[in-house]
Amino acid sequence: MRADARRNHDRLLAEARAAFAAHGTDASLEEVARRAGVGIGTLYRHFPTRYALMGAVFQGAVDELIARAEDLAHAPAPCEALVTWLRAIITHAGEYRGLARALMAECGTDSPASAMASCSIPMREAGTALLARAQRSGAVRPDVPVRDLMQLTNAIALAAEQSPDDPELADRLLSLALRGLRPRAEEDLSGSQP
């Protein structure tokens, strides 16, 4: 990338980060371009879609979440490690209004060509490792797929975003969801519930 193109790219990212923090992920891209001192065409040359821009803006946080998952991969309590990581995801998604909704939309996509694949695919891979470890320990049901767990986590973040006057909501919802992840003791050997 030429030096002037790199400067434009970096200014667009900085302005998008500020706009998303102040106004949510639906912030005006025209305003982002204007504040970066470029035209909207330049923004779209660097980031062809809103999701591409969001993926670039949030890549640093995603890298931190993946590193956190790697740190937790050998924690002595596998279920506690998984819960710690899920809480970190909820906290991250809550930092930008609209991010949880965007992550939920992207979570169902397996295509590496999707706009936020650079964020969602590595996050699912990191979550898979933590979930599998918790499942092997017997703390989480073996039939829980990581995709459902990620959607549930994003849904909790979205619910918390919609209720800013209840700062404990996300933790209560996560605790409630975790009870449903535990193996069902009431099932008989055939797997059917009484």
Short mmCIF file of N, CA and C in Angstrom, two decimals:
data_model
loop_
_atom_site.label_atom_id
_atom_site.label_comp_id
_atom_site.label_asym_id
_atom_site.label_seq_id
_atom_site.Cartn_x
_atom_site.Cartn_y
_atom_site.Cartn_z
N MET A 1 0.85 -1.18 0.00
CA MET A 1 0.00 0.00 0.00
C MET A 1 0.90 1.24 0.00
N ARG A 2 0.58 2.16 -0.89
CA ARG A 2 1.35 3.42 -0.93
C ARG A 2 1.18 4.16 0.39
N ALA A 3 2.12 5.07 0.65
CA ALA A 3 2.11 5.80 1.93
C ALA A 3 0.83 6.61 2.09
N ASP A 4 0.37 7.31 1.03
CA ASP A 4 -0.85 8.10 1.16
C ASP A 4 -2.07 7.20 1.34
N ALA A 5 -2.08 6.06 0.68
CA ALA A 5 -3.20 5.12 0.84
C ALA A 5 -3.20 4.56 2.26
N ARG A 6 -2.03 4.24 2.80
CA ARG A 6 -1.92 3.74 4.17
C ARG A 6 -2.41 4.79 5.16
N ARG A 7 -2.05 6.06 4.94
CA ARG A 7 -2.53 7.14 5.83
C ARG A 7 -4.05 7.24 5.77
N ASN A 8 -4.62 7.19 4.56
CA ASN A 8 -6.08 7.23 4.43
C ASN A 8 -6.73 6.06 5.15
N HIS A 9 -6.16 4.87 4.96
CA HIS A 9 -6.67 3.66 5.60
C HIS A 9 -6.67 3.82 7.12
N ASP A 10 -5.54 4.27 7.65
CA ASP A 10 -5.42 4.44 9.10
C ASP A 10 -6.36 5.51 9.65
N ARG A 11 -6.50 6.62 8.91
CA ARG A 11 -7.43 7.68 9.35
C ARG A 11 -8.87 7.18 9.31
N LEU A 12 -9.22 6.43 8.27
CA LEU A 12 -10.58 5.88 8.18
C LEU A 12 -10.86 4.95 9.35
N LEU A 13 -9.90 4.10 9.68
CA LEU A 13 -10.09 3.20 10.83
C LEU A 13 -10.25 3.97 12.13
N ALA A 14 -9.42 4.98 12.34
CA ALA A 14 -9.50 5.77 13.57
C ALA A 14 -10.84 6.48 13.67
N GLU A 15 -11.29 7.07 12.57
CA GLU A 15 -12.57 7.79 12.59
C GLU A 15 -13.74 6.83 12.73
N ALA A 16 -13.66 5.66 12.09
CA ALA A 16 -14.73 4.67 12.22
C ALA A 16 -14.82 4.18 13.65
N ARG A 17 -13.67 3.93 14.26
CA ARG A 17 -13.65 3.47 15.65
C ARG A 17 -14.33 4.51 16.55
N ALA A 18 -14.00 5.77 16.36
CA ALA A 18 -14.61 6.84 17.16
C ALA A 18 -16.10 6.96 16.88
N ALA A 19 -16.49 6.87 15.61
CA ALA A 19 -17.91 6.99 15.25
C ALA A 19 -18.72 5.82 15.79
N PHE A 20 -18.17 4.60 15.69
CA PHE A 20 -18.89 3.43 16.19
C PHE A 20 -19.03 3.50 17.71
N ALA A 21 -18.00 4.00 18.39
CA ALA A 21 -18.08 4.12 19.84
C ALA A 21 -19.11 5.16 20.25
N ALA A 22 -19.18 6.27 19.51
CA ALA A 22 -20.10 7.35 19.86
C ALA A 22 -21.53 7.11 19.40
N HIS A 23 -21.68 6.52 18.21
CA HIS A 23 -23.01 6.43 17.60
C HIS A 23 -23.47 5.02 17.29
N GLY A 24 -22.65 4.02 17.57
CA GLY A 24 -23.01 2.64 17.26
C GLY A 24 -22.55 2.26 15.86
N THR A 25 -22.73 1.00 15.52
CA THR A 25 -22.23 0.50 14.25
C THR A 25 -23.05 0.97 13.06
N ASP A 26 -24.16 1.64 13.31
CA ASP A 26 -24.96 2.23 12.22
C ASP A 26 -24.54 3.67 11.93
N ALA A 27 -23.43 4.11 12.48
CA ALA A 27 -22.96 5.49 12.27
C ALA A 27 -22.81 5.76 10.78
N SER A 28 -22.96 7.00 10.41
CA SER A 28 -22.88 7.41 9.01
C SER A 28 -21.48 7.20 8.45
N LEU A 29 -21.39 6.42 7.39
CA LEU A 29 -20.09 6.20 6.75
C LEU A 29 -19.63 7.45 6.00
N GLU A 30 -20.59 8.24 5.52
CA GLU A 30 -20.24 9.50 4.88
C GLU A 30 -19.54 10.43 5.88
N GLU A 31 -20.05 10.42 7.12
CA GLU A 31 -19.44 11.24 8.17
C GLU A 31 -18.05 10.71 8.53
N VAL A 32 -17.89 9.39 8.56
CA VAL A 32 -16.58 8.80 8.83
C VAL A 32 -15.58 9.26 7.77
N ALA A 33 -15.99 9.18 6.50
CA ALA A 33 -15.10 9.60 5.41
C ALA A 33 -14.76 11.08 5.52
N ARG A 34 -15.80 11.89 5.79
CA ARG A 34 -15.58 13.34 5.89
C ARG A 34 -14.59 13.66 7.00
N ARG A 35 -14.78 13.03 8.16
CA ARG A 35 -13.89 13.30 9.30
C ARG A 35 -12.47 12.80 9.04
N ALA A 36 -12.34 11.78 8.20
CA ALA A 36 -11.01 11.27 7.85
C ALA A 36 -10.36 12.11 6.76
N GLY A 37 -11.13 13.05 6.20
CA GLY A 37 -10.58 13.93 5.16
C GLY A 37 -10.52 13.30 3.78
N VAL A 38 -11.40 12.31 3.55
CA VAL A 38 -11.44 11.65 2.24
C VAL A 38 -12.89 11.60 1.75
N GLY A 39 -13.06 11.23 0.50
CA GLY A 39 -14.40 11.06 -0.05
C GLY A 39 -14.94 9.66 0.27
N ILE A 40 -16.24 9.51 0.10
CA ILE A 40 -16.87 8.21 0.38
C ILE A 40 -16.34 7.13 -0.55
N GLY A 41 -15.95 7.51 -1.77
CA GLY A 41 -15.38 6.53 -2.70
C GLY A 41 -14.08 5.94 -2.16
N THR A 42 -13.28 6.78 -1.53
CA THR A 42 -12.02 6.29 -0.93
C THR A 42 -12.32 5.31 0.20
N LEU A 43 -13.33 5.63 1.01
CA LEU A 43 -13.72 4.71 2.08
C LEU A 43 -14.09 3.36 1.48
N TYR A 44 -14.93 3.37 0.42
CA TYR A 44 -15.38 2.10 -0.16
C TYR A 44 -14.28 1.38 -0.92
N ARG A 45 -13.26 2.08 -1.39
CA ARG A 45 -12.12 1.39 -2.00
C ARG A 45 -11.35 0.60 -0.94
N HIS A 46 -11.24 1.16 0.24
CA HIS A 46 -10.54 0.46 1.32
C HIS A 46 -11.43 -0.59 1.98
N PHE A 47 -12.70 -0.26 2.15
CA PHE A 47 -13.65 -1.12 2.86
C PHE A 47 -14.94 -1.19 2.04
N PRO A 48 -15.09 -2.22 1.20
CA PRO A 48 -16.21 -2.27 0.26
C PRO A 48 -17.60 -2.30 0.90
N THR A 49 -17.68 -2.72 2.16
CA THR A 49 -18.98 -2.78 2.85
C THR A 49 -18.81 -2.28 4.29
N ARG A 50 -19.93 -1.99 4.91
CA ARG A 50 -19.92 -1.62 6.33
C ARG A 50 -19.31 -2.74 7.16
N TYR A 51 -19.66 -4.00 6.84
CA TYR A 51 -19.13 -5.14 7.60
C TYR A 51 -17.62 -5.26 7.44
N ALA A 52 -17.10 -4.94 6.25
CA ALA A 52 -15.64 -4.97 6.06
C ALA A 52 -14.97 -3.93 6.96
N LEU A 53 -15.57 -2.76 7.04
CA LEU A 53 -15.03 -1.71 7.92
C LEU A 53 -15.12 -2.14 9.38
N MET A 54 -16.26 -2.71 9.76
CA MET A 54 -16.43 -3.17 11.13
C MET A 54 -15.41 -4.24 11.47
N GLY A 55 -15.20 -5.19 10.55
CA GLY A 55 -14.21 -6.24 10.78
C GLY A 55 -12.83 -5.67 11.04
N ALA A 56 -12.46 -4.66 10.24
CA ALA A 56 -11.14 -4.03 10.41
C ALA A 56 -11.06 -3.27 11.74
N VAL A 57 -12.14 -2.57 12.08
CA VAL A 57 -12.17 -1.80 13.34
C VAL A 57 -12.04 -2.72 14.55
N PHE A 58 -12.71 -3.86 14.50
CA PHE A 58 -12.77 -4.73 15.67
C PHE A 58 -11.69 -5.80 15.69
N GLN A 59 -10.82 -5.83 14.67
CA GLN A 59 -9.80 -6.89 14.60
C GLN A 59 -8.90 -6.91 15.83
N GLY A 60 -8.52 -5.76 16.34
CA GLY A 60 -7.67 -5.72 17.53
C GLY A 60 -8.33 -6.37 18.73
N ALA A 61 -9.60 -6.08 18.94
CA ALA A 61 -10.33 -6.67 20.06
C ALA A 61 -10.48 -8.17 19.87
N VAL A 62 -10.72 -8.57 18.62
CA VAL A 62 -10.84 -10.00 18.33
C VAL A 62 -9.52 -10.71 18.63
N ASP A 63 -8.42 -10.10 18.23
CA ASP A 63 -7.10 -10.68 18.52
C ASP A 63 -6.91 -10.85 20.02
N GLU A 64 -7.36 -9.86 20.80
CA GLU A 64 -7.25 -9.95 22.26
C GLU A 64 -8.12 -11.08 22.81
N LEU A 65 -9.33 -11.24 22.26
CA LEU A 65 -10.22 -12.31 22.72
C LEU A 65 -9.65 -13.68 22.37
N ILE A 66 -9.04 -13.79 21.21
CA ILE A 66 -8.43 -15.07 20.82
C ILE A 66 -7.23 -15.37 21.71
N ALA A 67 -6.42 -14.36 21.99
CA ALA A 67 -5.28 -14.55 22.90
C ALA A 67 -5.77 -14.96 24.29
N ARG A 68 -6.87 -14.36 24.72
CA ARG A 68 -7.45 -14.70 26.03
C ARG A 68 -7.91 -16.15 26.04
N ALA A 69 -8.51 -16.61 24.94
CA ALA A 69 -8.94 -18.01 24.84
C ALA A 69 -7.73 -18.94 24.91
N GLU A 70 -6.65 -18.55 24.26
CA GLU A 70 -5.42 -19.36 24.31
C GLU A 70 -4.86 -19.42 25.73
N ASP A 71 -4.92 -18.29 26.44
CA ASP A 71 -4.47 -18.27 27.84
C ASP A 71 -5.32 -19.19 28.71
N LEU A 72 -6.62 -19.23 28.42
CA LEU A 72 -7.54 -20.01 29.23
C LEU A 72 -7.58 -21.49 28.84
N ALA A 73 -6.94 -21.85 27.73
CA ALA A 73 -7.02 -23.21 27.21
C ALA A 73 -6.47 -24.26 28.16
N HIS A 74 -5.64 -23.86 29.08
CA HIS A 74 -5.05 -24.82 30.02
C HIS A 74 -5.38 -24.49 31.47
N ALA A 75 -6.40 -23.66 31.67
CA ALA A 75 -6.82 -23.32 33.03
C ALA A 75 -7.30 -24.59 33.74
N PRO A 76 -7.13 -24.66 35.05
CA PRO A 76 -7.48 -25.88 35.78
C PRO A 76 -8.97 -26.22 35.75
N ALA A 77 -9.84 -25.23 35.62
CA ALA A 77 -11.28 -25.48 35.60
C ALA A 77 -11.83 -25.14 34.20
N PRO A 78 -12.00 -26.15 33.34
CA PRO A 78 -12.40 -25.90 31.95
C PRO A 78 -13.71 -25.12 31.80
N CYS A 79 -14.71 -25.43 32.61
CA CYS A 79 -15.98 -24.72 32.48
C CYS A 79 -15.83 -23.26 32.91
N GLU A 80 -15.10 -23.04 33.97
CA GLU A 80 -14.86 -21.67 34.44
C GLU A 80 -14.10 -20.87 33.37
N ALA A 81 -13.16 -21.53 32.69
CA ALA A 81 -12.41 -20.86 31.63
C ALA A 81 -13.34 -20.46 30.49
N LEU A 82 -14.24 -21.36 30.12
CA LEU A 82 -15.20 -21.05 29.06
C LEU A 82 -16.09 -19.88 29.45
N VAL A 83 -16.58 -19.88 30.67
CA VAL A 83 -17.46 -18.80 31.16
C VAL A 83 -16.71 -17.47 31.19
N THR A 84 -15.47 -17.48 31.62
CA THR A 84 -14.66 -16.26 31.64
C THR A 84 -14.54 -15.68 30.24
N TRP A 85 -14.31 -16.55 29.27
CA TRP A 85 -14.17 -16.10 27.89
C TRP A 85 -15.50 -15.57 27.34
N LEU A 86 -16.59 -16.25 27.64
CA LEU A 86 -17.91 -15.79 27.18
C LEU A 86 -18.23 -14.42 27.76
N ARG A 87 -17.88 -14.20 29.01
CA ARG A 87 -18.10 -12.88 29.63
C ARG A 87 -17.28 -11.81 28.91
N ALA A 88 -16.06 -12.15 28.51
CA ALA A 88 -15.22 -11.20 27.79
C ALA A 88 -15.84 -10.85 26.44
N ILE A 89 -16.44 -11.82 25.78
CA ILE A 89 -17.12 -11.56 24.50
C ILE A 89 -18.30 -10.62 24.72
N ILE A 90 -19.08 -10.88 25.74
CA ILE A 90 -20.24 -10.03 26.04
C ILE A 90 -19.79 -8.61 26.33
N THR A 91 -18.73 -8.47 27.09
CA THR A 91 -18.20 -7.13 27.39
C THR A 91 -17.77 -6.43 26.12
N HIS A 92 -17.04 -7.13 25.26
CA HIS A 92 -16.59 -6.54 23.99
C HIS A 92 -17.78 -6.13 23.13
N ALA A 93 -18.75 -7.01 22.97
CA ALA A 93 -19.91 -6.70 22.12
C ALA A 93 -20.70 -5.53 22.68
N GLY A 94 -20.66 -5.35 23.99
CA GLY A 94 -21.40 -4.25 24.61
C GLY A 94 -20.72 -2.89 24.47
N GLU A 95 -19.49 -2.87 23.98
CA GLU A 95 -18.77 -1.60 23.86
C GLU A 95 -19.27 -0.75 22.70
N TYR A 96 -19.89 -1.37 21.71
CA TYR A 96 -20.37 -0.65 20.53
C TYR A 96 -21.82 -1.02 20.27
N ARG A 97 -22.71 -0.05 20.35
CA ARG A 97 -24.12 -0.30 20.07
C ARG A 97 -24.26 -0.86 18.65
N GLY A 98 -24.95 -1.96 18.52
CA GLY A 98 -25.18 -2.58 17.22
C GLY A 98 -24.20 -3.69 16.89
N LEU A 99 -23.11 -3.80 17.65
CA LEU A 99 -22.12 -4.84 17.35
C LEU A 99 -22.69 -6.23 17.59
N ALA A 100 -23.41 -6.43 18.68
CA ALA A 100 -23.97 -7.75 18.98
C ALA A 100 -24.90 -8.20 17.86
N ARG A 101 -25.72 -7.30 17.35
CA ARG A 101 -26.63 -7.63 16.26
C ARG A 101 -25.84 -8.03 15.01
N ALA A 102 -24.79 -7.30 14.70
CA ALA A 102 -23.96 -7.61 13.54
C ALA A 102 -23.26 -8.96 13.70
N LEU A 103 -22.78 -9.24 14.91
CA LEU A 103 -22.11 -10.51 15.16
C LEU A 103 -23.08 -11.67 15.05
N MET A 104 -24.32 -11.46 15.49
CA MET A 104 -25.31 -12.52 15.36
C MET A 104 -25.59 -12.82 13.90
N ALA A 105 -25.67 -11.80 13.07
CA ALA A 105 -25.90 -12.00 11.64
C ALA A 105 -24.75 -12.74 11.00
N GLU A 106 -23.55 -12.43 11.42
CA GLU A 106 -22.35 -13.01 10.82
C GLU A 106 -22.06 -14.41 11.35
N CYS A 107 -22.53 -14.72 12.54
CA CYS A 107 -22.22 -16.00 13.19
C CYS A 107 -22.74 -17.18 12.39
N GLY A 108 -23.81 -17.00 11.66
CA GLY A 108 -24.37 -18.10 10.88
C GLY A 108 -23.70 -18.31 9.55
N THR A 109 -22.67 -17.55 9.24
CA THR A 109 -22.01 -17.62 7.94
C THR A 109 -20.71 -18.40 8.06
N ASP A 110 -20.54 -19.40 7.21
CA ASP A 110 -19.30 -20.17 7.19
C ASP A 110 -18.35 -19.70 6.10
N SER A 111 -18.81 -18.83 5.24
CA SER A 111 -18.01 -18.43 4.09
C SER A 111 -16.83 -17.58 4.51
N PRO A 112 -15.61 -17.99 4.10
CA PRO A 112 -14.46 -17.15 4.40
C PRO A 112 -14.50 -15.83 3.65
N ALA A 113 -15.41 -15.72 2.67
CA ALA A 113 -15.54 -14.48 1.91
C ALA A 113 -16.49 -13.50 2.58
N SER A 114 -17.16 -13.91 3.67
CA SER A 114 -18.08 -12.99 4.32
C SER A 114 -17.29 -11.83 4.91
N ALA A 115 -17.96 -10.70 5.05
CA ALA A 115 -17.27 -9.45 5.39
C ALA A 115 -16.57 -9.47 6.74
N MET A 116 -17.10 -10.18 7.69
CA MET A 116 -16.47 -10.21 9.02
C MET A 116 -15.86 -11.57 9.33
N ALA A 117 -15.59 -12.38 8.28
CA ALA A 117 -15.04 -13.71 8.49
C ALA A 117 -13.72 -13.67 9.23
N SER A 118 -12.92 -12.63 9.00
CA SER A 118 -11.63 -12.54 9.69
C SER A 118 -11.82 -12.41 11.19
N CYS A 119 -13.02 -12.03 11.62
CA CYS A 119 -13.34 -11.97 13.05
C CYS A 119 -14.08 -13.21 13.51
N SER A 120 -15.15 -13.58 12.79
CA SER A 120 -16.04 -14.62 13.28
C SER A 120 -15.45 -16.02 13.22
N ILE A 121 -14.72 -16.36 12.16
CA ILE A 121 -14.17 -17.71 12.05
C ILE A 121 -13.13 -17.99 13.13
N PRO A 122 -12.13 -17.12 13.34
CA PRO A 122 -11.16 -17.40 14.42
C PRO A 122 -11.81 -17.41 15.81
N MET A 123 -12.85 -16.60 16.00
CA MET A 123 -13.54 -16.61 17.29
C MET A 123 -14.23 -17.95 17.51
N ARG A 124 -14.88 -18.48 16.48
CA ARG A 124 -15.53 -19.79 16.60
C ARG A 124 -14.49 -20.87 16.87
N GLU A 125 -13.34 -20.79 16.21
CA GLU A 125 -12.29 -21.79 16.44
C GLU A 125 -11.78 -21.73 17.88
N ALA A 126 -11.57 -20.52 18.39
CA ALA A 126 -11.13 -20.36 19.77
C ALA A 126 -12.18 -20.89 20.74
N GLY A 127 -13.44 -20.58 20.46
CA GLY A 127 -14.53 -21.06 21.30
C GLY A 127 -14.68 -22.57 21.26
N THR A 128 -14.43 -23.16 20.09
CA THR A 128 -14.53 -24.61 19.94
C THR A 128 -13.57 -25.31 20.88
N ALA A 129 -12.35 -24.81 20.97
CA ALA A 129 -11.35 -25.44 21.84
C ALA A 129 -11.77 -25.37 23.30
N LEU A 130 -12.25 -24.21 23.74
CA LEU A 130 -12.67 -24.06 25.14
C LEU A 130 -13.92 -24.89 25.43
N LEU A 131 -14.86 -24.90 24.50
CA LEU A 131 -16.10 -25.66 24.68
C LEU A 131 -15.79 -27.16 24.73
N ALA A 132 -14.96 -27.65 23.82
CA ALA A 132 -14.63 -29.08 23.79
C ALA A 132 -13.98 -29.51 25.10
N ARG A 133 -13.13 -28.67 25.63
CA ARG A 133 -12.46 -28.99 26.90
C ARG A 133 -13.48 -29.06 28.04
N ALA A 134 -14.42 -28.11 28.07
CA ALA A 134 -15.47 -28.12 29.10
C ALA A 134 -16.38 -29.34 28.92
N GLN A 135 -16.64 -29.72 27.67
CA GLN A 135 -17.46 -30.90 27.42
C GLN A 135 -16.74 -32.17 27.87
N ARG A 136 -15.46 -32.27 27.57
CA ARG A 136 -14.68 -33.45 27.99
C ARG A 136 -14.63 -33.57 29.51
N SER A 137 -14.67 -32.44 30.21
CA SER A 137 -14.63 -32.48 31.67
C SER A 137 -15.97 -32.91 32.26
N GLY A 138 -17.01 -32.95 31.43
CA GLY A 138 -18.34 -33.32 31.90
C GLY A 138 -19.15 -32.16 32.42
N ALA A 139 -18.62 -30.95 32.34
CA ALA A 139 -19.31 -29.77 32.88
C ALA A 139 -20.32 -29.20 31.90
N VAL A 140 -20.18 -29.52 30.62
CA VAL A 140 -21.08 -29.00 29.58
C VAL A 140 -21.59 -30.18 28.75
N ARG A 141 -22.85 -30.14 28.42
CA ARG A 141 -23.46 -31.20 27.61
C ARG A 141 -22.69 -31.40 26.31
N PRO A 142 -22.56 -32.64 25.87
CA PRO A 142 -21.80 -32.91 24.65
C PRO A 142 -22.53 -32.47 23.37
N ASP A 143 -23.81 -32.22 23.44
CA ASP A 143 -24.57 -31.87 22.23
C ASP A 143 -24.67 -30.36 21.99
N VAL A 144 -23.90 -29.56 22.70
CA VAL A 144 -23.92 -28.10 22.54
C VAL A 144 -22.90 -27.72 21.47
N PRO A 145 -23.37 -27.19 20.32
CA PRO A 145 -22.42 -26.76 19.28
C PRO A 145 -21.92 -25.34 19.55
N VAL A 146 -20.70 -25.06 19.13
CA VAL A 146 -20.10 -23.75 19.38
C VAL A 146 -20.91 -22.65 18.69
N ARG A 147 -21.46 -22.92 17.52
CA ARG A 147 -22.25 -21.91 16.81
C ARG A 147 -23.42 -21.44 17.67
N ASP A 148 -24.12 -22.39 18.32
CA ASP A 148 -25.23 -22.02 19.18
C ASP A 148 -24.75 -21.22 20.39
N LEU A 149 -23.62 -21.63 20.94
CA LEU A 149 -23.07 -20.94 22.10
C LEU A 149 -22.69 -19.50 21.75
N MET A 150 -22.09 -19.30 20.57
CA MET A 150 -21.72 -17.95 20.15
C MET A 150 -22.96 -17.10 19.90
N GLN A 151 -23.99 -17.69 19.26
CA GLN A 151 -25.23 -16.95 19.03
C GLN A 151 -25.88 -16.56 20.36
N LEU A 152 -25.88 -17.49 21.29
CA LEU A 152 -26.45 -17.22 22.62
C LEU A 152 -25.70 -16.09 23.31
N THR A 153 -24.39 -16.11 23.23
CA THR A 153 -23.56 -15.08 23.85
C THR A 153 -23.86 -13.71 23.23
N ASN A 154 -23.96 -13.67 21.90
CA ASN A 154 -24.28 -12.41 21.23
C ASN A 154 -25.69 -11.94 21.55
N ALA A 155 -26.62 -12.90 21.70
CA ALA A 155 -27.99 -12.53 22.06
C ALA A 155 -28.04 -11.92 23.46
N ILE A 156 -27.25 -12.45 24.37
CA ILE A 156 -27.17 -11.88 25.73
C ILE A 156 -26.62 -10.46 25.66
N ALA A 157 -25.58 -10.27 24.85
CA ALA A 157 -25.01 -8.92 24.69
C ALA A 157 -26.04 -7.97 24.10
N LEU A 158 -26.81 -8.44 23.14
CA LEU A 158 -27.85 -7.61 22.52
C LEU A 158 -28.93 -7.26 23.54
N ALA A 159 -29.35 -8.24 24.34
CA ALA A 159 -30.36 -7.98 25.37
C ALA A 159 -29.85 -6.94 26.36
N ALA A 160 -28.58 -7.06 26.76
CA ALA A 160 -28.00 -6.10 27.69
C ALA A 160 -27.92 -4.72 27.07
N GLU A 161 -27.62 -4.66 25.78
CA GLU A 161 -27.56 -3.37 25.08
C GLU A 161 -28.93 -2.69 25.08
N GLN A 162 -29.98 -3.49 24.99
CA GLN A 162 -31.34 -2.94 24.96
C GLN A 162 -31.84 -2.52 26.34
N SER A 163 -31.11 -2.91 27.38
CA SER A 163 -31.49 -2.58 28.76
C SER A 163 -30.33 -1.93 29.50
N PRO A 164 -29.89 -0.75 29.05
CA PRO A 164 -28.71 -0.13 29.67
C PRO A 164 -28.91 0.25 31.13
N ASP A 165 -30.15 0.32 31.59
CA ASP A 165 -30.42 0.68 32.98
C ASP A 165 -30.30 -0.53 33.92
N ASP A 166 -29.99 -1.71 33.37
CA ASP A 166 -29.85 -2.92 34.18
C ASP A 166 -28.46 -3.52 33.94
N PRO A 167 -27.42 -3.00 34.61
CA PRO A 167 -26.05 -3.44 34.34
C PRO A 167 -25.78 -4.90 34.71
N GLU A 168 -26.64 -5.52 35.50
CA GLU A 168 -26.44 -6.91 35.90
C GLU A 168 -27.14 -7.90 34.98
N LEU A 169 -27.90 -7.40 33.99
CA LEU A 169 -28.69 -8.28 33.13
C LEU A 169 -27.84 -9.31 32.40
N ALA A 170 -26.75 -8.91 31.79
CA ALA A 170 -25.92 -9.84 31.02
C ALA A 170 -25.43 -10.98 31.90
N ASP A 171 -24.98 -10.67 33.10
CA ASP A 171 -24.48 -11.72 33.98
C ASP A 171 -25.60 -12.67 34.41
N ARG A 172 -26.79 -12.12 34.69
CA ARG A 172 -27.92 -12.97 35.07
C ARG A 172 -28.31 -13.89 33.91
N LEU A 173 -28.37 -13.34 32.70
CA LEU A 173 -28.74 -14.15 31.54
C LEU A 173 -27.69 -15.22 31.25
N LEU A 174 -26.42 -14.86 31.39
CA LEU A 174 -25.37 -15.85 31.16
C LEU A 174 -25.46 -16.96 32.20
N SER A 175 -25.71 -16.62 33.44
CA SER A 175 -25.85 -17.64 34.50
C SER A 175 -27.03 -18.56 34.20
N LEU A 176 -28.12 -17.98 33.75
CA LEU A 176 -29.30 -18.77 33.39
C LEU A 176 -28.99 -19.70 32.23
N ALA A 177 -28.31 -19.19 31.21
CA ALA A 177 -27.97 -20.01 30.04
C ALA A 177 -27.01 -21.14 30.43
N LEU A 178 -26.09 -20.86 31.33
CA LEU A 178 -25.11 -21.87 31.73
C LEU A 178 -25.78 -23.06 32.43
N ARG A 179 -26.86 -22.78 33.13
CA ARG A 179 -27.59 -23.90 33.75
C ARG A 179 -28.12 -24.85 32.68
N GLY A 180 -28.50 -24.30 31.53
CA GLY A 180 -28.98 -25.14 30.44
C GLY A 180 -27.87 -25.89 29.71
N LEU A 181 -26.62 -25.48 29.88
CA LEU A 181 -25.50 -26.16 29.24
C LEU A 181 -25.03 -27.39 30.02
N ARG A 182 -25.42 -27.45 31.29
CA ARG A 182 -24.97 -28.57 32.12
C ARG A 182 -25.62 -29.87 31.65
N PRO A 183 -24.95 -30.98 31.83
CA PRO A 183 -25.54 -32.27 31.48
C PRO A 183 -26.84 -32.47 32.26
N ARG A 184 -27.79 -33.11 31.62
CA ARG A 184 -29.10 -33.33 32.25
C ARG A 184 -29.07 -34.61 33.06
N ALA A 185 -29.08 -34.49 34.37
CA ALA A 185 -29.04 -35.64 35.26
C ALA A 185 -30.35 -36.42 35.22
N GLU A 186 -31.45 -35.74 34.84
CA GLU A 186 -32.75 -36.38 34.88
C GLU A 186 -33.03 -37.28 33.68
N GLU A 187 -32.13 -37.30 32.70
CA GLU A 187 -32.34 -38.14 31.53
C GLU A 187 -32.05 -39.60 31.90
N ASP A 188 -32.83 -40.50 31.33
CA ASP A 188 -32.52 -41.91 31.56
C ASP A 188 -31.46 -42.35 30.55
N LEU A 189 -31.07 -43.60 30.58
CA LEU A 189 -29.98 -44.07 29.74
C LEU A 189 -30.28 -43.96 28.26
N SER A 190 -31.55 -43.98 27.86
CA SER A 190 -31.87 -43.87 26.43
C SER A 190 -31.78 -42.45 25.93
N GLY A 191 -31.61 -41.49 26.83
CA GLY A 191 -31.49 -40.10 26.43
C GLY A 191 -32.81 -39.36 26.42
N SER A 192 -33.91 -40.04 26.73
CA SER A 192 -35.20 -39.34 26.75
C SER A 192 -35.45 -38.80 28.15
N GLN A 193 -36.15 -37.70 28.18
CA GLN A 193 -36.45 -37.09 29.48
C GLN A 193 -37.71 -37.70 30.05
N PRO A 194 -37.77 -37.80 31.38
CA PRO A 194 -38.97 -38.34 32.02
C PRO A 194 -40.16 -37.43 31.82
#
